[in-house]
Short mmCIF file of N, CA and C in Angstrom, two decimals:
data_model
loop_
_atom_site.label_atom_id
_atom_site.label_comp_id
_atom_site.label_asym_id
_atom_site.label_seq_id
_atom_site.Cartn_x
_atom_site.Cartn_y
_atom_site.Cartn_z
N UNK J 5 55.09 -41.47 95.18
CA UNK J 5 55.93 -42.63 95.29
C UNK J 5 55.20 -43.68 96.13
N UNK J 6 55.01 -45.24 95.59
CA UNK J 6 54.64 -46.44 96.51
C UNK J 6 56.17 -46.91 97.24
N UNK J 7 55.39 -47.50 98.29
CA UNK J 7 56.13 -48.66 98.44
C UNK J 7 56.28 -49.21 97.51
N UNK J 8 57.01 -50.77 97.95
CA UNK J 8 56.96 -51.75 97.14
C UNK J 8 55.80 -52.83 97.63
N UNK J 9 55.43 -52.85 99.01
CA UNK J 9 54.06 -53.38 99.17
C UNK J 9 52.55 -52.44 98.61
N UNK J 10 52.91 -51.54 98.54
CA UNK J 10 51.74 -50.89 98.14
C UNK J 10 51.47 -50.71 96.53
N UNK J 11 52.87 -51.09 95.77
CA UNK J 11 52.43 -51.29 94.47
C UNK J 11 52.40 -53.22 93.85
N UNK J 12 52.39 -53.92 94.52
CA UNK J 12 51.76 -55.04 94.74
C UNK J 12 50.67 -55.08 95.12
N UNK J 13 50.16 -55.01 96.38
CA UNK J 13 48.80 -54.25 96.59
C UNK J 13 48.11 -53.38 95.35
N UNK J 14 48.25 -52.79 94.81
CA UNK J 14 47.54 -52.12 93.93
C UNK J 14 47.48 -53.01 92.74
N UNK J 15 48.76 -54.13 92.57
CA UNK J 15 48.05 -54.91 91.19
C UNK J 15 47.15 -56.02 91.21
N UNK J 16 47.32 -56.57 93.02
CA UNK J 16 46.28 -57.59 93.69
C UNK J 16 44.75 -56.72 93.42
N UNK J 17 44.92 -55.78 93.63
CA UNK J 17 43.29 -55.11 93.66
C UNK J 17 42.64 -54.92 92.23
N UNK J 18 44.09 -54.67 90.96
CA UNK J 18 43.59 -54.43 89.60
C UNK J 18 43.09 -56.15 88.86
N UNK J 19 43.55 -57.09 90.16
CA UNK J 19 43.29 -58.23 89.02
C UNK J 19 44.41 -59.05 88.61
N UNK J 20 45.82 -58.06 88.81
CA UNK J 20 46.74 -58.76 87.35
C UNK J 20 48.05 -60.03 88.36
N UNK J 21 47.45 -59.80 89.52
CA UNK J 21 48.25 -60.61 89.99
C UNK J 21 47.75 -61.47 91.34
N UNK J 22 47.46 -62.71 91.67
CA UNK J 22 46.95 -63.30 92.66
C UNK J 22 47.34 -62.77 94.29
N UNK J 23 46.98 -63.12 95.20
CA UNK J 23 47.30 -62.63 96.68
C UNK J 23 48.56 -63.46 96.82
N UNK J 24 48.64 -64.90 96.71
CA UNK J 24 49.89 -65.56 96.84
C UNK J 24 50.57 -65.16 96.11
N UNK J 25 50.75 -65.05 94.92
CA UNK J 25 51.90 -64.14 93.47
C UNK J 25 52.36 -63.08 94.44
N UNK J 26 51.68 -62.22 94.99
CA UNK J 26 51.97 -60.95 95.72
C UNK J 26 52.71 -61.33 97.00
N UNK J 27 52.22 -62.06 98.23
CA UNK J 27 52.85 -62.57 99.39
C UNK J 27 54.25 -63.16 98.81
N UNK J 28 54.44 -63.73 97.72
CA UNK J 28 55.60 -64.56 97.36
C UNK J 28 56.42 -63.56 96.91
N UNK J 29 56.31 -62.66 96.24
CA UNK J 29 56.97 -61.46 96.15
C UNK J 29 57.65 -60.37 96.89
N UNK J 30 56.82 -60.21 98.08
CA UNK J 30 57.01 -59.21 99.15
C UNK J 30 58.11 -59.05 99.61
N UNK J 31 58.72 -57.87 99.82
CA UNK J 31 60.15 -58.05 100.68
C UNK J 31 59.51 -57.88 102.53
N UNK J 32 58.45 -57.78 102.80
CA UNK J 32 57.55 -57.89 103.78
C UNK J 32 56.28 -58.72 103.57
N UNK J 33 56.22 -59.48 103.75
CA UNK J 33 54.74 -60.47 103.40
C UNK J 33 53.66 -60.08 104.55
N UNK J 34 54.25 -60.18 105.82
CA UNK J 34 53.32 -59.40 106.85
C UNK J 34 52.59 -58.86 107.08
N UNK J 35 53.29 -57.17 106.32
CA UNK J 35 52.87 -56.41 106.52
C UNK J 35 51.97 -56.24 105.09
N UNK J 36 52.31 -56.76 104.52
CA UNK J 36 51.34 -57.02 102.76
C UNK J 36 50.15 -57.42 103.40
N UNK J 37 50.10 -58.43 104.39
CA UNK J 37 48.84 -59.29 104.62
C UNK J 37 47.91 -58.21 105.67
N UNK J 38 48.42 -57.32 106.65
CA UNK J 38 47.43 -56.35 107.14
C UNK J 38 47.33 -55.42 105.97
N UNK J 39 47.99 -55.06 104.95
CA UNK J 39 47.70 -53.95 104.29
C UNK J 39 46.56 -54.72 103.32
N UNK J 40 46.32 -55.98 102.65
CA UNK J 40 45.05 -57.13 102.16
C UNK J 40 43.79 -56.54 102.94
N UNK J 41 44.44 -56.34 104.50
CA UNK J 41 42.68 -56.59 105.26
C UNK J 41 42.30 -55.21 106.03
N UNK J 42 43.03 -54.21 105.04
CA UNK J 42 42.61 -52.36 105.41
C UNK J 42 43.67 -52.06 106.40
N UNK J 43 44.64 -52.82 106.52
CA UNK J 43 45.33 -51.57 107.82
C UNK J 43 47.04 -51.57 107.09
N UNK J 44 46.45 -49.95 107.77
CA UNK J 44 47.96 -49.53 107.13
C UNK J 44 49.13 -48.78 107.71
N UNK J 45 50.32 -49.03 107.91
CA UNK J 45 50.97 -48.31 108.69
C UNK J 45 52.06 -47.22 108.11
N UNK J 46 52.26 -46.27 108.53
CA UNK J 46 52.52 -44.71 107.94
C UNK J 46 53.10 -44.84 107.03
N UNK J 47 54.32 -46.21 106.39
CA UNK J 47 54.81 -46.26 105.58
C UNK J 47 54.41 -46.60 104.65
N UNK J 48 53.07 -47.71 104.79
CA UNK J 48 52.56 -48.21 103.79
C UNK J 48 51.72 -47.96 103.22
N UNK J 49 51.57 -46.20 102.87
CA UNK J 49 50.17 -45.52 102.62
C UNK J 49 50.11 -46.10 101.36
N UNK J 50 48.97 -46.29 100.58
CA UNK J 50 48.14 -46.73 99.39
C UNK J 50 48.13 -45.04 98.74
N UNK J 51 48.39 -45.01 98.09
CA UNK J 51 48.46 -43.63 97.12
C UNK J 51 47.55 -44.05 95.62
N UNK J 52 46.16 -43.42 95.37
CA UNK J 52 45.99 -44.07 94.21
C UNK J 52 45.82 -42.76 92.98
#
């Protein structure tokens, strides 16, 4: 199971969706933007 930042995150990384498309989306934009620049906090593990 993702988050919901971490499966945004995963379509920013495939290409199919811009970083702003994604921040504008977020029900956390914040924490979207440290999870952009490698950091992640226990909830927001990246599962691939």
């Amino acid at each position: 199971m993702l988050t919901f930042n971490a499966s945004i995150l995963q379509r920013i990384n495939k290409g199919e969706i811009t970083e702003e498309v994604g921040l504008e989306a977020s029900d956390e934009p914040e924490a979207l933007k440290m999870n952009l620049k490698g950091i992640f906090i226990s909830q927001d593990t990246l599962i691939n």
